[in-house]
Short mmCIF file of C-alpha atoms and ligand atoms in Angstrom, two decimals:
data_model
loop_
_atom_site.label_atom_id
_atom_site.label_comp_id
_atom_site.label_asym_id
_atom_site.label_seq_id
_atom_site.Cartn_x
_atom_site.Cartn_y
_atom_site.Cartn_z
CA MET A 293 0.00 0.00 0.00
CA ASP A 294 1.31 3.48 -0.86
CA SER A 295 2.49 5.93 1.75
CA ILE A 296 3.32 9.65 1.64
CA LEU A 297 6.60 11.10 2.86
CA VAL A 298 6.45 14.76 3.96
CA THR A 299 9.44 16.73 5.17
CA GLY A 300 8.84 20.10 6.85
CA ASN A 301 10.37 22.60 4.46
CA GLY A 302 9.37 26.12 5.48
CA PRO A 303 7.01 28.63 3.87
CA LEU A 304 4.98 27.82 0.75
CA SER A 305 4.35 30.05 -2.20
CA GLY A 306 2.39 29.75 -5.44
CA ARG A 307 -0.98 28.63 -6.72
CA ILE A 308 -3.06 25.49 -6.28
CA PRO A 309 -5.97 24.72 -8.61
CA ILE A 310 -9.05 23.46 -6.76
CA ALA A 311 -10.98 20.61 -8.36
CA GLY A 312 -14.70 19.98 -8.68
CA ALA A 313 -16.36 18.75 -5.50
CA LYS A 314 -16.20 15.04 -4.76
CA ASN A 315 -19.37 15.17 -2.70
CA ALA A 316 -21.28 17.14 -5.34
CA CYS A 317 -20.13 14.81 -8.11
CA LEU A 318 -21.16 11.75 -6.09
CA THR A 319 -24.73 13.00 -5.91
CA LEU A 320 -24.84 14.42 -9.45
CA MET A 321 -23.79 11.08 -10.96
CA PRO A 322 -26.79 9.09 -9.64
CA ALA A 323 -29.05 11.83 -11.05
CA THR A 324 -28.37 10.21 -14.43
CA LEU A 325 -30.59 7.32 -13.30
CA LEU A 326 -33.59 9.67 -13.34
CA SER A 327 -33.58 10.17 -17.11
CA GLU A 328 -33.35 8.15 -20.31
CA GLU A 329 -31.42 11.00 -21.89
CA PRO A 330 -27.67 11.67 -21.44
CA LEU A 331 -26.29 13.65 -18.51
CA THR A 332 -22.79 15.07 -18.89
CA LEU A 333 -20.78 16.43 -15.99
CA THR A 334 -17.78 18.69 -16.54
CA ASN A 335 -15.18 19.77 -13.93
CA ALA A 336 -15.38 16.29 -12.38
CA PRO A 337 -12.61 15.43 -9.89
CA ARG A 338 -10.33 12.47 -10.63
CA LEU A 339 -10.74 10.33 -7.56
CA SER A 340 -11.20 6.71 -6.62
CA ASP A 341 -14.64 7.48 -5.10
CA ILE A 342 -15.75 8.69 -8.54
CA ARG A 343 -14.49 5.44 -10.06
CA THR A 344 -16.45 3.53 -7.42
CA MET A 345 -19.64 5.42 -8.32
CA THR A 346 -18.87 4.80 -12.01
CA ALA A 347 -18.64 1.05 -11.34
CA LEU A 348 -21.88 1.13 -9.36
CA LEU A 349 -23.82 2.96 -12.09
CA GLN A 350 -22.39 0.63 -14.73
CA SER A 351 -23.47 -2.37 -12.67
CA LEU A 352 -27.03 -1.03 -12.88
CA GLY A 353 -26.84 -0.81 -16.69
CA ALA A 354 -25.92 2.87 -17.05
CA GLU A 355 -23.21 3.89 -19.50
CA VAL A 356 -20.51 6.07 -17.97
CA THR A 357 -17.65 7.26 -20.15
CA SER A 358 -14.75 9.15 -18.67
CA LEU A 359 -13.38 11.79 -21.09
CA GLN A 360 -10.59 14.39 -20.99
CA GLY A 361 -8.60 12.44 -18.42
CA GLY A 362 -11.62 12.03 -16.17
CA GLN A 363 -12.71 15.68 -16.03
CA VAL A 364 -15.77 14.98 -18.15
CA LEU A 365 -18.21 12.20 -17.33
CA ALA A 366 -20.64 11.36 -20.12
CA MET A 367 -23.47 9.25 -18.72
CA SER A 368 -26.58 7.65 -20.12
CA SER A 369 -29.18 5.55 -18.36
CA HIS A 370 -31.20 4.62 -21.41
CA ASP A 371 -31.29 0.94 -20.56
CA LEU A 372 -31.18 0.12 -16.88
CA ASN A 373 -31.06 -3.67 -16.57
CA ASN A 374 -30.37 -4.22 -12.88
CA HIS A 375 -31.93 -2.76 -9.75
CA VAL A 376 -29.57 -4.26 -7.17
CA ALA A 377 -26.71 -2.13 -5.80
CA ASP A 378 -24.37 -4.88 -4.65
CA TYR A 379 -22.60 -4.98 -1.30
CA ASP A 380 -19.21 -5.46 -2.98
CA ILE A 381 -19.38 -1.95 -4.45
CA VAL A 382 -21.52 -0.19 -1.85
CA ARG A 383 -19.31 -1.21 1.09
CA LYS A 384 -16.46 0.86 -0.35
CA MET A 385 -18.37 4.12 -0.13
CA ARG A 386 -21.37 5.37 1.81
CA ALA A 387 -22.43 7.73 -0.98
CA SER A 388 -23.49 4.63 -2.95
CA ASN A 389 -26.79 4.95 -1.08
CA LEU A 390 -27.59 7.92 -3.33
CA VAL A 391 -28.76 5.55 -6.09
CA LEU A 392 -31.73 4.50 -3.94
CA GLY A 393 -34.01 7.52 -4.48
CA PRO A 394 -33.37 7.86 -8.24
CA MET A 395 -33.78 4.12 -8.94
CA LEU A 396 -36.98 3.95 -6.96
CA ALA A 397 -38.39 6.98 -8.77
CA ARG A 398 -37.44 5.76 -12.24
CA LEU A 399 -37.99 1.97 -11.93
CA GLY A 400 -40.45 1.67 -9.05
CA HIS A 401 -38.12 -0.66 -7.16
CA ALA A 402 -34.55 -0.82 -5.89
CA VAL A 403 -32.43 -3.07 -3.72
CA VAL A 404 -29.46 -1.31 -2.15
CA SER A 405 -26.92 -2.76 0.25
CA LEU A 406 -26.43 -0.83 3.48
CA PRO A 407 -23.31 1.30 2.95
CA GLY A 408 -19.74 1.34 4.23
CA GLY A 409 -17.33 4.28 3.79
CA CYS A 410 -15.18 6.05 6.39
CA ALA A 411 -15.48 4.57 9.88
CA ILE A 412 -16.54 7.84 11.50
CA GLY A 413 -19.64 6.79 13.34
CA ALA A 414 -22.82 4.80 12.93
CA ARG A 415 -24.16 6.78 9.95
CA PRO A 416 -27.53 5.06 9.71
CA MET A 417 -30.02 5.56 6.88
CA ASP A 418 -33.20 6.12 8.88
CA LEU A 419 -33.71 9.66 7.54
CA HIS A 420 -33.42 8.51 3.92
CA ILE A 421 -35.94 5.74 4.63
CA HIS A 422 -38.33 8.04 6.49
CA GLY A 423 -38.31 10.52 3.58
CA LEU A 424 -38.84 7.93 0.87
CA GLU A 425 -41.57 6.19 2.87
CA ALA A 426 -43.35 9.54 3.21
CA LEU A 427 -43.42 9.61 -0.62
CA GLY A 428 -45.16 6.22 -0.58
CA ALA A 429 -42.23 3.80 -0.83
CA GLU A 430 -42.34 0.49 1.04
CA ILE A 431 -38.90 -0.31 2.41
CA GLU A 432 -37.72 -3.43 4.23
CA LEU A 433 -34.29 -4.39 5.52
CA ARG A 434 -33.37 -7.99 4.65
CA ASP A 435 -29.94 -9.66 4.64
CA GLY A 436 -28.08 -6.33 4.86
CA TYR A 437 -30.00 -4.89 1.90
CA LEU A 438 -32.73 -2.28 1.74
CA HIS A 439 -35.53 -3.62 -0.46
CA ALA A 440 -37.58 -0.66 -1.66
CA LYS A 441 -40.62 -0.55 -3.90
CA ALA A 442 -43.24 1.95 -4.88
CA PRO A 443 -46.02 -0.22 -6.33
CA ARG A 444 -48.37 2.72 -6.83
CA GLY A 445 -45.60 5.16 -7.80
CA LEU A 446 -44.18 7.92 -5.60
CA LYS A 447 -46.46 10.73 -4.41
CA GLY A 448 -45.48 14.19 -3.25
CA ALA A 449 -45.64 14.77 0.51
CA VAL A 450 -44.38 17.00 3.30
CA VAL A 451 -41.19 15.50 4.73
CA GLU A 452 -39.73 16.94 7.91
CA PHE A 453 -36.20 15.74 8.71
CA SER A 454 -35.30 15.50 12.40
CA PHE A 455 -31.73 16.36 11.37
CA ALA A 456 -30.62 18.23 8.22
CA SER A 457 -28.91 15.21 6.64
CA VAL A 458 -27.08 15.96 3.40
CA GLY A 459 -27.55 12.50 1.88
CA ALA A 460 -31.19 12.15 2.92
CA THR A 461 -32.03 15.58 1.45
CA GLU A 462 -30.32 14.60 -1.82
CA ASN A 463 -31.93 11.17 -2.05
CA VAL A 464 -35.46 12.39 -1.34
CA MET A 465 -35.06 15.51 -3.54
CA MET A 466 -34.04 13.34 -6.50
CA ALA A 467 -36.91 10.90 -5.92
CA ALA A 468 -39.42 13.75 -5.60
CA THR A 469 -38.58 15.16 -9.05
CA LEU A 470 -40.50 12.25 -10.62
CA ALA A 471 -43.20 11.87 -7.94
CA LYS A 472 -46.82 12.84 -8.55
CA GLY A 473 -47.59 16.20 -6.96
CA THR A 474 -45.65 18.50 -4.69
CA THR A 475 -43.06 17.56 -2.09
CA VAL A 476 -41.89 19.94 0.61
CA LEU A 477 -38.66 19.08 2.44
CA LYS A 478 -38.50 20.76 5.84
CA ASN A 479 -35.28 21.09 7.81
CA ALA A 480 -33.49 20.23 4.57
CA ALA A 481 -29.70 20.44 4.37
CA ARG A 482 -28.38 23.72 2.90
CA GLU A 483 -24.94 22.60 1.72
CA PRO A 484 -23.61 24.01 -1.60
CA GLU A 485 -23.66 20.44 -2.96
CA ILE A 486 -27.47 20.42 -2.53
CA VAL A 487 -27.73 23.70 -4.46
CA ASP A 488 -25.49 22.23 -7.18
CA LEU A 489 -27.67 19.12 -7.43
CA ALA A 490 -30.86 21.22 -7.60
CA THR A 491 -29.29 23.41 -10.30
CA CYS A 492 -28.42 20.35 -12.37
CA LEU A 493 -31.87 18.80 -11.86
CA ARG A 494 -33.49 22.07 -13.00
CA LYS A 495 -31.38 21.88 -16.18
CA MET A 496 -32.90 18.40 -16.62
CA GLY A 497 -36.36 19.97 -16.38
CA ALA A 498 -37.10 19.44 -12.68
CA ARG A 499 -39.16 22.01 -10.80
CA ILE A 500 -37.32 22.80 -7.58
CA GLU A 501 -37.37 25.91 -5.40
CA GLY A 502 -35.80 26.87 -2.10
CA ASP A 503 -32.53 24.91 -2.35
CA GLY A 504 -29.93 26.61 -0.17
CA THR A 505 -32.64 27.25 2.45
CA SER A 506 -34.05 24.75 4.93
CA GLU A 507 -37.31 24.37 2.99
CA ILE A 508 -37.15 22.91 -0.51
CA THR A 509 -40.23 22.52 -2.69
CA ILE A 510 -40.26 20.06 -5.57
CA GLU A 511 -43.10 19.76 -8.02
CA GLY A 512 -42.95 16.33 -9.61
CA ILE A 513 -43.04 15.91 -13.39
CA ASP A 514 -43.38 12.85 -15.67
CA ARG A 515 -39.89 12.74 -17.11
CA LEU A 516 -36.56 14.51 -16.95
CA HIS A 517 -34.40 15.20 -19.99
CA GLY A 518 -30.65 15.35 -20.65
CA ALA A 519 -28.30 18.15 -19.56
CA THR A 520 -24.68 19.23 -19.22
CA HIS A 521 -23.52 20.57 -15.87
CA PRO A 522 -20.19 21.73 -14.35
CA VAL A 523 -19.51 20.36 -10.86
CA VAL A 524 -19.21 23.10 -8.20
CA THR A 525 -15.77 23.78 -6.63
CA ASP A 526 -14.75 21.43 -3.83
CA ARG A 527 -15.02 23.54 -0.66
CA ILE A 528 -13.33 20.85 1.43
CA GLU A 529 -10.34 20.54 -0.88
CA LEU A 530 -10.30 24.36 -0.93
CA GLY A 531 -10.27 24.60 2.87
CA THR A 532 -7.61 21.91 3.11
CA TYR A 533 -5.21 23.76 0.79
CA MET A 534 -6.01 27.08 2.49
CA LEU A 535 -4.58 25.46 5.61
CA ALA A 536 -1.28 24.60 3.91
CA PRO A 537 0.21 28.15 4.06
CA ALA A 538 -1.60 28.71 7.36
CA ILE A 539 0.35 25.88 8.95
CA ALA A 540 3.65 26.05 7.01
CA GLY A 541 3.75 29.84 6.51
CA GLY A 542 3.89 31.70 3.21
CA GLU A 543 1.24 32.74 0.69
CA VAL A 544 -0.82 30.50 -1.58
CA GLU A 545 -3.62 31.35 -3.99
CA CYS A 546 -6.30 28.67 -4.30
CA LEU A 547 -7.52 28.97 -7.86
CA GLY A 548 -11.29 28.72 -8.27
CA GLY A 549 -11.84 29.26 -4.54
CA ARG A 550 -14.94 31.20 -3.46
CA LEU A 551 -15.43 32.80 -0.06
CA ASP A 552 -19.15 31.97 0.08
CA LEU A 553 -18.25 28.25 0.02
CA VAL A 554 -16.01 28.49 3.11
CA ALA A 555 -17.19 31.62 4.96
CA SER A 556 -17.38 30.17 8.49
CA PHE A 557 -14.05 28.39 8.05
CA ALA A 558 -12.35 31.54 6.69
CA GLU A 559 -13.67 33.46 9.70
CA LYS A 560 -11.90 31.00 12.02
CA LEU A 561 -8.68 31.33 10.00
CA ASP A 562 -8.94 35.09 10.38
CA GLN A 563 -9.37 34.77 14.15
CA ALA A 564 -6.32 32.48 14.20
CA GLY A 565 -4.23 35.20 12.54
CA VAL A 566 -4.28 34.00 8.92
CA THR A 567 -5.20 36.46 6.16
CA VAL A 568 -7.71 35.40 3.50
CA THR A 569 -8.39 37.71 0.55
CA GLU A 570 -10.55 37.32 -2.53
CA THR A 571 -8.75 37.70 -5.84
CA GLU A 572 -10.08 37.68 -9.39
CA THR A 573 -9.10 34.05 -9.76
CA GLY A 574 -9.70 32.60 -6.31
CA LEU A 575 -8.72 33.05 -2.68
CA LYS A 576 -5.31 34.10 -1.44
CA VAL A 577 -4.21 32.87 1.97
CA ALA A 578 -1.20 34.34 3.75
CA ARG A 579 0.60 33.80 6.99
CA THR A 580 3.54 36.09 6.89
CA GLY A 581 4.67 36.10 10.48
CA GLY A 582 3.44 35.87 14.00
CA PRO A 583 2.05 32.85 15.79
CA ILE A 584 -1.28 31.12 15.21
CA ARG A 585 -3.82 32.06 17.87
CA ALA A 586 -6.01 29.45 19.55
CA VAL A 587 -9.67 29.46 18.40
CA ASP A 588 -12.67 27.39 19.42
CA VAL A 589 -14.45 25.48 16.68
CA THR A 590 -17.81 23.70 16.64
CA THR A 591 -18.82 21.66 13.60
CA GLU A 592 -22.33 22.24 12.30
CA PRO A 593 -24.37 21.74 9.15
CA PHE A 594 -23.73 24.39 6.45
CA PRO A 595 -23.30 27.37 6.77
CA GLY A 596 -21.54 26.37 10.02
CA PHE A 597 -18.00 25.05 10.26
CA PRO A 598 -17.80 21.81 8.19
CA THR A 599 -17.06 18.53 9.93
CA ASP A 600 -14.98 17.60 6.88
CA LEU A 601 -12.46 20.34 7.81
CA GLN A 602 -12.29 19.56 11.53
CA ALA A 603 -9.30 17.18 11.34
CA GLN A 604 -7.30 19.59 9.17
CA MET A 605 -8.14 22.53 11.47
CA MET A 606 -6.96 20.47 14.44
CA ALA A 607 -3.54 20.09 12.78
CA LEU A 608 -3.27 23.89 12.56
CA LEU A 609 -4.45 24.45 16.14
CA ALA A 610 -1.90 21.90 17.36
CA THR A 611 0.67 24.60 16.52
CA ALA A 612 -1.26 27.57 18.02
CA GLU A 613 -0.47 29.68 21.06
CA GLY A 614 -2.90 28.61 23.77
CA THR A 615 -5.69 26.05 24.06
CA SER A 616 -8.47 25.56 21.50
CA VAL A 617 -11.65 23.59 22.09
CA LEU A 618 -12.98 21.63 19.12
CA GLU A 619 -16.48 20.28 19.36
CA GLU A 620 -17.63 17.66 16.84
CA ARG A 621 -21.40 17.76 16.53
CA ILE A 622 -22.01 15.88 13.25
CA PHE A 623 -20.27 12.53 13.75
CA GLU A 624 -19.77 10.78 17.07
CA ASN A 625 -16.43 9.16 16.31
CA ARG A 626 -14.41 11.67 14.38
CA PHE A 627 -11.23 12.26 16.38
CA MET A 628 -9.25 9.27 15.13
CA HIS A 629 -6.55 11.64 13.88
CA ALA A 630 -5.96 12.93 17.44
CA PRO A 631 -3.77 10.01 18.63
CA GLU A 632 -1.81 10.18 15.37
CA LEU A 633 -1.22 13.93 15.76
CA THR A 634 -0.15 13.19 19.33
CA ARG A 635 2.55 10.91 17.92
CA MET A 636 3.88 14.04 16.21
CA GLY A 637 4.08 15.88 19.52
CA ALA A 638 0.62 17.51 19.57
CA ARG A 639 -1.11 17.94 22.94
CA ILE A 640 -4.70 16.82 22.56
CA GLU A 641 -7.20 15.58 25.13
CA VAL A 642 -10.34 14.00 23.77
CA GLN A 643 -13.45 13.56 25.86
CA GLY A 644 -16.55 12.39 24.02
CA GLY A 645 -17.24 14.82 21.22
CA THR A 646 -14.82 17.47 22.50
CA ALA A 647 -11.09 17.82 21.91
CA ARG A 648 -8.91 20.29 23.82
CA VAL A 649 -5.87 21.14 21.77
CA THR A 650 -2.98 22.96 23.41
CA GLY A 651 -0.55 24.25 20.84
CA VAL A 652 3.11 23.25 20.90
CA GLU A 653 5.98 25.28 19.50
CA GLN A 654 7.16 22.58 17.13
CA LEU A 655 5.56 19.38 15.80
CA LYS A 656 7.97 16.52 15.13
CA GLY A 657 7.93 14.17 12.15
CA ALA A 658 6.82 10.59 12.88
CA PRO A 659 5.39 7.52 11.18
CA VAL A 660 1.60 7.87 11.34
CA MET A 661 -1.42 6.02 10.01
CA ALA A 662 -4.28 7.44 7.99
CA THR A 663 -7.58 6.29 9.47
CA ASP A 664 -10.08 8.08 7.25
CA LEU A 665 -10.13 10.47 4.34
CA ARG A 666 -9.91 13.83 6.12
CA ALA A 667 -7.73 12.42 8.92
CA SER A 668 -5.11 11.39 6.37
CA VAL A 669 -4.82 14.87 4.90
CA SER A 670 -4.63 16.42 8.37
CA LEU A 671 -1.51 14.34 8.98
CA ILE A 672 0.03 15.60 5.74
CA LEU A 673 -0.70 19.19 6.79
CA ALA A 674 0.89 18.53 10.18
CA GLY A 675 3.90 17.06 8.35
CA LEU A 676 4.34 20.34 6.45
CA ALA A 677 4.90 22.12 9.78
CA ALA A 678 6.86 19.35 11.51
CA GLU A 679 10.57 19.09 11.98
CA GLY A 680 11.94 16.09 10.12
CA GLU A 681 10.16 13.36 8.18
CA THR A 682 6.56 12.26 8.50
CA VAL A 683 5.46 9.08 6.77
CA VAL A 684 1.69 8.75 6.40
CA SER A 685 0.78 5.15 5.65
CA ARG A 686 -2.47 3.59 4.40
CA VAL A 687 -3.17 6.51 2.10
CA TYR A 688 -5.88 4.76 0.07
CA HIS A 689 -8.39 6.91 1.96
CA LEU A 690 -6.57 9.99 0.69
CA ASP A 691 -6.95 8.92 -2.92
CA ARG A 692 -10.71 8.68 -2.38
CA GLY A 693 -10.90 12.43 -1.91
CA TYR A 694 -7.81 14.34 -3.08
CA GLU A 695 -6.51 14.26 -6.65
CA HIS A 696 -2.75 14.64 -7.14
CA VAL A 697 -2.16 15.82 -3.59
CA GLU A 698 1.64 15.46 -3.89
CA THR A 699 1.81 17.35 -7.19
CA LYS A 700 -0.39 20.17 -5.92
CA LEU A 701 1.69 20.65 -2.77
CA GLN A 702 5.03 20.22 -4.59
CA ALA A 703 3.97 23.07 -6.91
CA VAL A 704 3.94 25.47 -3.95
CA GLY A 705 7.31 24.31 -2.62
CA ALA A 706 6.40 21.49 -0.23
CA LYS A 707 8.74 18.54 0.11
CA ILE A 708 6.36 15.65 -0.36
CA GLU A 709 6.49 12.40 -2.29
CA ARG A 710 4.54 9.20 -2.68
CA ILE A 711 6.28 5.98 -1.83
CA ARG A 712 4.76 3.15 -3.87
CA GLY A 713 4.24 0.02 -1.88
C1 LIG B 241 -22.17 14.02 3.64
C2 LIG B 241 -20.79 14.08 3.05
C3 LIG B 241 -19.73 13.92 4.13
C4 LIG B 241 -19.96 14.95 5.24
C5 LIG B 241 -21.41 14.90 5.74
C6 LIG B 241 -21.73 15.99 6.73
C7 LIG B 241 -21.15 13.16 0.83
C8 LIG B 241 -20.87 12.07 -0.13
N1 LIG B 241 -20.64 13.02 2.06
O1 LIG B 241 -22.30 12.72 4.21
O2 LIG B 241 -18.45 14.10 3.56
O3 LIG B 241 -19.10 14.68 6.32
O4 LIG B 241 -22.30 15.03 4.62
O5 LIG B 241 -21.49 17.25 6.18
O6 LIG B 241 -21.75 14.15 0.50
N2 LIG B 241 -27.64 10.42 9.91
C9 LIG B 241 -28.61 9.68 10.53
N3 LIG B 241 -29.54 9.06 9.75
C10 LIG B 241 -29.54 9.16 8.39
C11 LIG B 241 -28.55 9.93 7.76
C12 LIG B 241 -27.60 10.55 8.56
O7 LIG B 241 -28.65 9.57 11.76
O8 LIG B 241 -30.44 8.58 7.74
C13 LIG B 241 -26.60 11.09 10.75
C14 LIG B 241 -25.20 10.53 10.46
O9 LIG B 241 -24.95 9.38 11.22
C15 LIG B 241 -24.33 11.69 10.87
C16 LIG B 241 -25.18 12.92 10.51
O10 LIG B 241 -26.52 12.46 10.40
O11 LIG B 241 -24.09 11.67 12.24
C17 LIG B 241 -24.74 13.62 9.23
O12 LIG B 241 -24.96 12.77 8.16
P1 LIG B 241 -25.31 13.28 6.69
O13 LIG B 241 -25.54 14.76 6.68
O14 LIG B 241 -26.38 12.41 6.15
O15 LIG B 241 -23.96 12.97 5.95
P2 LIG B 241 -23.73 12.16 4.61
O16 LIG B 241 -24.73 12.57 3.60
O17 LIG B 241 -23.56 10.74 4.92
#
């Protein structure tokens, strides 16, 4: 298995292009199942999670062709010949559950294995099931698979989520586009990926209003048509690379970055003493001197601080002056990076969903293990600021979510390389 060798090398300088969003692309791809006509996505990221979704859609009978080195995905679901999303594919990635709503809406039945993905908590599917049942689906769990059918078709309904789940909002929103009548999603998630999905579905003819707010209204129609859609910028990749100069020093411009995608995160960087400015081509991040100040962070649904940037932020705060309190409110088991950062000299005390991080003057390189996608990149960021060599092993998680991480960081002066193994 590959590992990544990082050697702390001082300030960074240059530009890093930010890719299309993994999480947006993973929900836009299943939208192809809603229509017989082609759906083409541009600005797609080149990641193993995208290849997993490609394999899943192909297993259902969809055609998915990767063009321009993977940046364009040409999809067609003219002939769907299978309605079973198999455990062997689904276990690799939780987002596989996003085929459930579209398949049910288009075919009237679907069998989807319960998902796997990063081991960051229980991550059940009760909210997805509740929403689809409200639209008239009958869903049973048998042998690790959800067996869903809508014998009389899906019907619009009012669905109130007890928690603003991203995946449940996406699944039910997609299903509702082909339901009879009007669906209202209350306490819907407001993430930019939801807005991107709604924008794409509207291009396919769907009638959706209110995306980006906590109440989304969808008026069902008989059929959706084809469309071409560019995937929104990846706000998590953006935030991750914004942290590179914050932790190592220097000035980096993240090309394609938008402040509205990372506002609450950028505010915390500002409080920590890092300067973020909008440019014509993206966001410029500078740390030109002075220590990082401790800040308290609580993860929340969008527009709050994203859970997917918590691990990376912890790496920065491990080098701050003073003690920061990080509260994880989205996932119950998302501090697996803390013991690894501790191996690099960080001072972190975890109690339940709270981590107290007391900054140290200097992190030290060490062999560490990547335990999930965002944890692995937090260890790379810590390595940029550490004295000596850090070897991050088990980086297959990293490849699920970051394209060309070594090349992007090398381009701004980091000493980082992949060791094939
Ligand atoms: C998506 C993102 C993930 C991000 C998360 C929160 C994708 C592919 N993944 O995941 O990177 O960390 O949003 O921003 O877009 N929950 C339930 N029941 C459900 C569904 C969720 O209890 O039916 C709980 C989960 O266990 C978790 C919380 O709700 O504690 C958030 O989950 P959710 O918003 O659904 O995240 P995902 O869509 O899985």
